[in-house]
């Protein structure tokens, strides 16, 4: 019994001890779990607070201090699939995860096809930059950071790195910095999605990514643009045929304000619009919209017929590059051919040089096309016509409209009609009337200079015809009643047409107050009556040609120009061909100069306006305007004067004496140009003779020189003035611009000049004060 009780007591003690241990152990476990839970909760709270603060900081920074970089790189071992266009697809998420796992700090936005194989990965990066420190991240620096990140994953030390199994072409990485990025989606056919942009800060560069339905295209319509016009140096709107600002993908660049509707079409379902503004002096904004359109076949087939019209792809939008169009026609009779009437466009036989604005194949003959400011008619003397158009331009081009119809191949023009070189018949009365009735100008090329059939409205519109000492009208009414003089008092200024303007200080204020512009004293300068027979020119006197300008490209004398107002110069378009020469930042204008290096006034060039129809193949429309960054001061008016711009009705008369000036070469070869401004007297050559010498000389050209040679402009004189003096009022006017010619001073090959009077309205559009 005693033993049993002792055993029971010992067992009870063991049980109690075991319970105590378990209880102690349980209390210890409970305390540990609580600590973990509490620690986790604290970390969670800290994390939430940290992320909240970080989010607020980033959001605030994005409004003020965020700097974005958009970019792309090529993955060479993956081919593009349609599923990569859809962000929710398994394929998109899989590649995105691989990219983000390695780089960590980039955000994949899209994938696109690469013509040379592989997959293009589009991404963006954001950096927070304190504005107070004024730090700026360079694109090359960010690209180096990205490449360094990818290099850490390289297993094969070649130009292609391994990024989680993706072969990334290291040389394909492209980056571009921006202040803001917007992804805009169009998911319904023909619905207009607004695109309104306005400048909100002093320095702004925004990207607007336009993304449409897969398998469709984007049509962008620009309604109006208000930006600073300066050759896209400070302000620009650029449209790309991709999601990246790649130079080779530019569809169009807009550098000037416009209120006319223009539309563009992409070649895929992606488009990028960039808006750049560097300073806000006035409101800058863009208004437009974009829409989804079906993808049409670029190759078009014209149905058999002999009357109708054909157009460029997606007419009336600017047509995209990489297009091929074909049309086939057949007339009902073999005696009928096809006449093609081009609107603001023409074609000519293809030469060794390439075609800038499309090349055409018509019944196996090759032609180049280019834009002009009037209609032309091209005849194909065949009842069956095959036409092919290939877009040779790298950017979008203006829409083309061509009307076609049949014509009798053998039938001559009826009595009383004139046959144009294109085969078109016009009435004899329409010939030599100053208008291009033949559309190819053949009715105006072989005309003797005729006097105007003036009326009262013509004389009112062109005051320069009246009282200039020359009978410009058939009946001489422009020179009648010119002896009457209207007195002007001491507080007024008397214009050369005898009218008075109210304020004496209106004279030489940079604005034309007299209808004839005489208050601005254009064309006044010293005149030396030296008639030396020269080779390349003779030395000029100080201040003899105050409108003469020397244009320097990157510090070297390159072309000439003429002063036409306080801040505008006139020169030749061919001086500014190519990307480098068309950049105004590379040019300086030297005014009031006789000896190179001794200019009285030097200004940088703010803007270059090359005529939109300039043709580098034959130098047609060879004219350009330059705007100075700083207008020349009135204190230099003694040595700097504008030359008068002739009106549209002005006719240069054969045999008229004029002067060509410049610092160009004194002989055709082996000369570096003149240090002292040279001058040479030449005479206007008959247009028919000029045409027979050179071939096609358009009405926008004139010839001047001496048929025996030895007096001519030469290399380096391009863009300079052909100055003629009016016999009526003694003022100098700009008859021509040095353009081209065969050699320099060769016998029977006069110089060819741009006929300035034909561009009076074009000049007036940019410089209203000159007319």
Short mmCIF file of N, CA and C in Angstrom, two decimals, residues 271-358:
data_model
loop_
_atom_site.label_atom_id
_atom_site.label_comp_id
_atom_site.label_asym_id
_atom_site.label_seq_id
_atom_site.Cartn_x
_atom_site.Cartn_y
_atom_site.Cartn_z
N UNK A 271 1.86 55.47 -84.46
CA UNK A 271 2.31 56.80 -84.90
C UNK A 271 2.74 57.58 -83.66
N UNK A 272 3.78 58.39 -83.83
CA UNK A 272 4.27 59.24 -82.74
C UNK A 272 4.23 60.70 -83.19
N UNK A 273 3.68 61.56 -82.34
CA UNK A 273 3.66 63.00 -82.58
C UNK A 273 4.46 63.67 -81.48
N UNK A 274 5.51 64.40 -81.85
CA UNK A 274 6.31 65.12 -80.86
C UNK A 274 6.03 66.62 -80.98
N UNK A 275 5.91 67.27 -79.83
CA UNK A 275 5.66 68.72 -79.78
C UNK A 275 6.78 69.35 -78.97
N UNK A 276 7.54 70.25 -79.60
CA UNK A 276 8.67 70.90 -78.93
C UNK A 276 8.45 72.40 -78.87
N UNK A 277 8.67 72.97 -77.68
CA UNK A 277 8.60 74.41 -77.49
C UNK A 277 9.65 74.79 -76.45
N UNK A 278 10.53 75.74 -76.79
CA UNK A 278 11.61 76.08 -75.87
C UNK A 278 11.36 77.35 -75.07
N UNK A 279 10.49 78.21 -75.56
CA UNK A 279 10.20 79.43 -74.81
C UNK A 279 8.79 79.91 -75.15
N UNK A 280 8.14 80.48 -74.16
CA UNK A 280 6.76 80.93 -74.35
C UNK A 280 6.73 82.45 -74.40
N UNK A 281 6.64 82.99 -75.62
CA UNK A 281 6.43 84.42 -75.80
C UNK A 281 4.97 84.72 -76.11
N UNK A 282 4.32 83.74 -76.70
CA UNK A 282 2.90 83.85 -76.99
C UNK A 282 2.31 82.44 -76.97
N UNK A 283 1.02 82.36 -77.08
CA UNK A 283 0.32 81.08 -77.00
C UNK A 283 0.81 80.14 -78.09
N UNK A 284 1.18 78.92 -77.68
CA UNK A 284 1.61 77.89 -78.62
C UNK A 284 0.75 76.65 -78.40
N UNK A 285 0.10 76.21 -79.46
CA UNK A 285 -0.81 75.09 -79.31
C UNK A 285 -1.03 74.39 -80.63
N UNK A 286 -1.49 73.15 -80.53
CA UNK A 286 -1.81 72.32 -81.69
C UNK A 286 -3.21 71.75 -81.48
N UNK A 287 -4.03 71.83 -82.53
CA UNK A 287 -5.37 71.26 -82.47
C UNK A 287 -5.55 70.30 -83.64
N UNK A 288 -6.04 69.13 -83.32
CA UNK A 288 -6.27 68.13 -84.35
C UNK A 288 -6.99 66.93 -83.79
N UNK A 289 -7.00 65.87 -84.56
CA UNK A 289 -7.64 64.62 -84.13
C UNK A 289 -7.04 63.48 -84.94
N UNK A 290 -7.22 62.25 -84.45
CA UNK A 290 -6.77 61.08 -85.20
C UNK A 290 -7.88 60.03 -85.19
N UNK A 291 -7.79 59.13 -86.15
CA UNK A 291 -8.83 58.12 -86.30
C UNK A 291 -8.23 56.84 -86.89
N UNK A 292 -8.96 55.75 -86.72
CA UNK A 292 -8.56 54.45 -87.27
C UNK A 292 -9.19 54.29 -88.63
N UNK A 293 -8.39 53.88 -89.62
CA UNK A 293 -8.92 53.63 -90.95
C UNK A 293 -8.46 52.26 -91.42
N UNK A 294 -9.20 51.62 -92.31
CA UNK A 294 -8.78 50.31 -92.82
C UNK A 294 -7.52 50.43 -93.66
N UNK A 295 -6.77 49.37 -93.68
CA UNK A 295 -5.55 49.34 -94.49
C UNK A 295 -5.92 49.00 -95.93
N UNK A 296 -5.59 49.92 -96.84
CA UNK A 296 -5.91 49.71 -98.25
C UNK A 296 -4.70 49.17 -98.98
N UNK A 297 -4.97 48.61 -100.13
CA UNK A 297 -3.87 48.13 -100.98
C UNK A 297 -3.16 49.33 -101.58
N UNK A 298 -1.85 49.39 -101.39
CA UNK A 298 -1.09 50.52 -101.94
C UNK A 298 -1.06 50.45 -103.46
N UNK A 299 -1.13 49.26 -104.03
CA UNK A 299 -1.13 49.11 -105.48
C UNK A 299 -2.56 49.29 -105.99
N UNK A 300 -2.78 50.33 -106.79
CA UNK A 300 -4.12 50.64 -107.30
C UNK A 300 -4.21 50.32 -108.77
N UNK A 301 -5.34 49.81 -109.21
CA UNK A 301 -5.56 49.46 -110.60
C UNK A 301 -6.61 50.39 -111.20
N UNK A 302 -6.25 51.10 -112.27
CA UNK A 302 -7.22 51.94 -112.94
C UNK A 302 -8.04 51.12 -113.92
N UNK A 303 -9.33 51.25 -113.90
CA UNK A 303 -10.19 50.48 -114.79
C UNK A 303 -10.05 51.00 -116.21
N UNK A 304 -10.32 50.11 -117.17
CA UNK A 304 -10.23 50.50 -118.57
C UNK A 304 -11.24 51.61 -118.86
N UNK A 305 -10.79 52.66 -119.48
CA UNK A 305 -11.66 53.78 -119.79
C UNK A 305 -10.86 54.91 -120.37
N UNK A 306 -11.49 56.03 -120.65
CA UNK A 306 -10.76 57.13 -121.24
C UNK A 306 -11.20 58.48 -120.70
N UNK A 307 -11.81 58.50 -119.52
CA UNK A 307 -12.16 59.78 -118.90
C UNK A 307 -12.39 59.56 -117.41
N UNK A 308 -11.81 60.40 -116.58
CA UNK A 308 -11.98 60.29 -115.13
C UNK A 308 -10.80 60.91 -114.41
N UNK A 309 -10.47 60.38 -113.24
CA UNK A 309 -9.35 60.90 -112.49
C UNK A 309 -8.72 59.80 -111.66
N UNK A 310 -7.43 59.94 -111.39
CA UNK A 310 -6.70 59.04 -110.52
C UNK A 310 -6.04 59.87 -109.43
N UNK A 311 -5.83 59.27 -108.27
CA UNK A 311 -5.28 59.99 -107.12
C UNK A 311 -4.22 59.15 -106.43
N UNK A 312 -3.45 59.81 -105.60
CA UNK A 312 -2.47 59.12 -104.77
C UNK A 312 -3.19 58.36 -103.66
N UNK A 313 -2.52 57.38 -103.04
CA UNK A 313 -3.16 56.59 -101.97
C UNK A 313 -3.68 57.48 -100.84
N UNK A 314 -4.85 57.16 -100.33
CA UNK A 314 -5.48 57.82 -99.19
C UNK A 314 -5.77 59.30 -99.46
N UNK A 315 -5.95 59.65 -100.73
CA UNK A 315 -6.31 61.02 -101.10
C UNK A 315 -7.58 61.45 -100.33
N UNK A 316 -7.64 62.69 -99.78
CA UNK A 316 -6.73 63.82 -99.98
C UNK A 316 -5.64 63.95 -98.91
N UNK A 317 -5.37 62.90 -98.16
CA UNK A 317 -4.29 62.95 -97.18
C UNK A 317 -2.94 62.94 -97.90
N UNK A 318 -1.91 63.42 -97.19
CA UNK A 318 -0.55 63.23 -97.67
C UNK A 318 -0.33 61.72 -97.80
N UNK A 319 0.22 61.31 -98.92
CA UNK A 319 0.37 59.86 -99.07
C UNK A 319 1.69 59.39 -98.45
N UNK A 320 1.68 58.21 -97.80
CA UNK A 320 2.86 57.73 -97.08
C UNK A 320 3.92 57.22 -98.04
N UNK A 321 5.17 57.08 -97.56
CA UNK A 321 6.23 56.53 -98.41
C UNK A 321 6.00 55.04 -98.66
N UNK A 322 6.87 54.48 -99.51
CA UNK A 322 6.85 53.04 -99.82
C UNK A 322 5.56 52.63 -100.53
N UNK A 323 5.10 53.43 -101.47
CA UNK A 323 3.88 53.05 -102.20
C UNK A 323 4.21 52.73 -103.65
N UNK A 324 3.41 51.85 -104.23
CA UNK A 324 3.49 51.51 -105.65
C UNK A 324 2.06 51.53 -106.20
N UNK A 325 1.83 52.36 -107.20
CA UNK A 325 0.50 52.46 -107.79
C UNK A 325 0.60 52.15 -109.28
N UNK A 326 -0.36 51.41 -109.80
CA UNK A 326 -0.39 51.10 -111.22
C UNK A 326 -1.78 51.37 -111.77
N UNK A 327 -1.82 51.92 -112.98
CA UNK A 327 -3.09 52.17 -113.68
C UNK A 327 -2.95 51.73 -115.13
N UNK A 328 -4.00 51.15 -115.67
CA UNK A 328 -4.01 50.71 -117.07
C UNK A 328 -5.22 51.34 -117.77
N UNK A 329 -4.97 51.93 -118.95
CA UNK A 329 -6.03 52.60 -119.70
C UNK A 329 -6.06 52.10 -121.14
N UNK A 330 -7.22 52.15 -121.73
CA UNK A 330 -7.35 51.82 -123.15
C UNK A 330 -8.51 52.62 -123.73
N UNK A 331 -8.21 53.37 -124.78
CA UNK A 331 -9.25 54.18 -125.43
C UNK A 331 -10.03 53.30 -126.41
N UNK A 332 -11.23 53.72 -126.77
CA UNK A 332 -12.05 52.89 -127.68
C UNK A 332 -11.56 52.88 -129.12
N UNK A 333 -10.70 53.83 -129.49
CA UNK A 333 -10.20 53.90 -130.86
C UNK A 333 -8.69 54.08 -130.85
N UNK A 334 -8.01 53.49 -131.82
CA UNK A 334 -6.55 53.58 -131.88
C UNK A 334 -6.08 54.98 -132.25
N UNK A 335 -6.98 55.80 -132.78
CA UNK A 335 -6.60 57.17 -133.14
C UNK A 335 -6.61 58.11 -131.94
N UNK A 336 -7.06 57.61 -130.80
CA UNK A 336 -7.14 58.43 -129.59
C UNK A 336 -6.04 58.05 -128.61
N UNK A 337 -5.40 59.07 -128.07
CA UNK A 337 -4.41 58.85 -127.03
C UNK A 337 -4.96 59.31 -125.68
N UNK A 338 -4.11 59.21 -124.65
CA UNK A 338 -4.51 59.60 -123.29
C UNK A 338 -3.79 60.89 -122.91
N UNK A 339 -4.55 61.88 -122.45
CA UNK A 339 -3.99 63.13 -121.93
C UNK A 339 -4.12 63.13 -120.41
N UNK A 340 -3.01 63.38 -119.73
CA UNK A 340 -2.98 63.41 -118.27
C UNK A 340 -2.83 64.85 -117.81
N UNK A 341 -3.78 65.34 -117.06
CA UNK A 341 -3.75 66.71 -116.55
C UNK A 341 -3.38 66.66 -115.07
N UNK A 342 -2.13 67.05 -114.75
CA UNK A 342 -1.62 67.04 -113.39
C UNK A 342 -1.97 68.35 -112.69
N UNK A 343 -2.47 68.26 -111.48
CA UNK A 343 -2.79 69.44 -110.69
C UNK A 343 -1.59 69.79 -109.80
N UNK A 344 -1.00 70.97 -110.03
CA UNK A 344 0.15 71.45 -109.25
C UNK A 344 1.29 70.44 -109.23
N UNK A 345 1.52 69.82 -110.37
CA UNK A 345 2.52 68.76 -110.46
C UNK A 345 2.89 68.63 -111.93
N UNK A 346 4.09 68.15 -112.19
CA UNK A 346 4.50 67.90 -113.57
C UNK A 346 5.51 66.77 -113.58
N UNK A 347 5.76 66.21 -114.75
CA UNK A 347 6.76 65.16 -114.90
C UNK A 347 7.68 65.52 -116.05
N UNK A 348 8.93 65.09 -115.94
CA UNK A 348 9.90 65.29 -117.01
C UNK A 348 10.79 64.06 -117.08
N UNK A 349 11.49 63.89 -118.19
CA UNK A 349 12.29 62.69 -118.40
C UNK A 349 13.32 62.52 -117.30
N UNK A 350 13.46 61.29 -116.84
CA UNK A 350 14.37 60.96 -115.75
C UNK A 350 15.82 61.06 -116.23
N UNK A 351 16.66 61.71 -115.43
CA UNK A 351 18.08 61.85 -115.75
C UNK A 351 18.87 60.90 -114.86
N UNK A 352 20.17 61.10 -114.79
CA UNK A 352 21.03 60.25 -113.96
C UNK A 352 20.68 60.44 -112.49
N UNK A 353 20.35 61.65 -112.11
CA UNK A 353 19.98 61.91 -110.72
C UNK A 353 18.66 61.23 -110.38
N UNK A 354 18.49 60.90 -109.13
CA UNK A 354 17.27 60.25 -108.70
C UNK A 354 16.09 61.22 -108.66
N UNK A 355 14.91 60.66 -108.50
CA UNK A 355 13.70 61.48 -108.44
C UNK A 355 13.36 61.78 -106.98
N UNK A 356 13.10 63.04 -106.68
CA UNK A 356 12.84 63.45 -105.31
C UNK A 356 11.39 63.22 -104.90
N UNK A 357 10.46 63.39 -105.82
CA UNK A 357 9.04 63.34 -105.47
C UNK A 357 8.29 62.32 -106.33
N UNK A 358 8.81 61.14 -106.41
CA UNK A 358 8.16 60.07 -107.12
C UNK A 358 8.67 59.89 -108.54
#
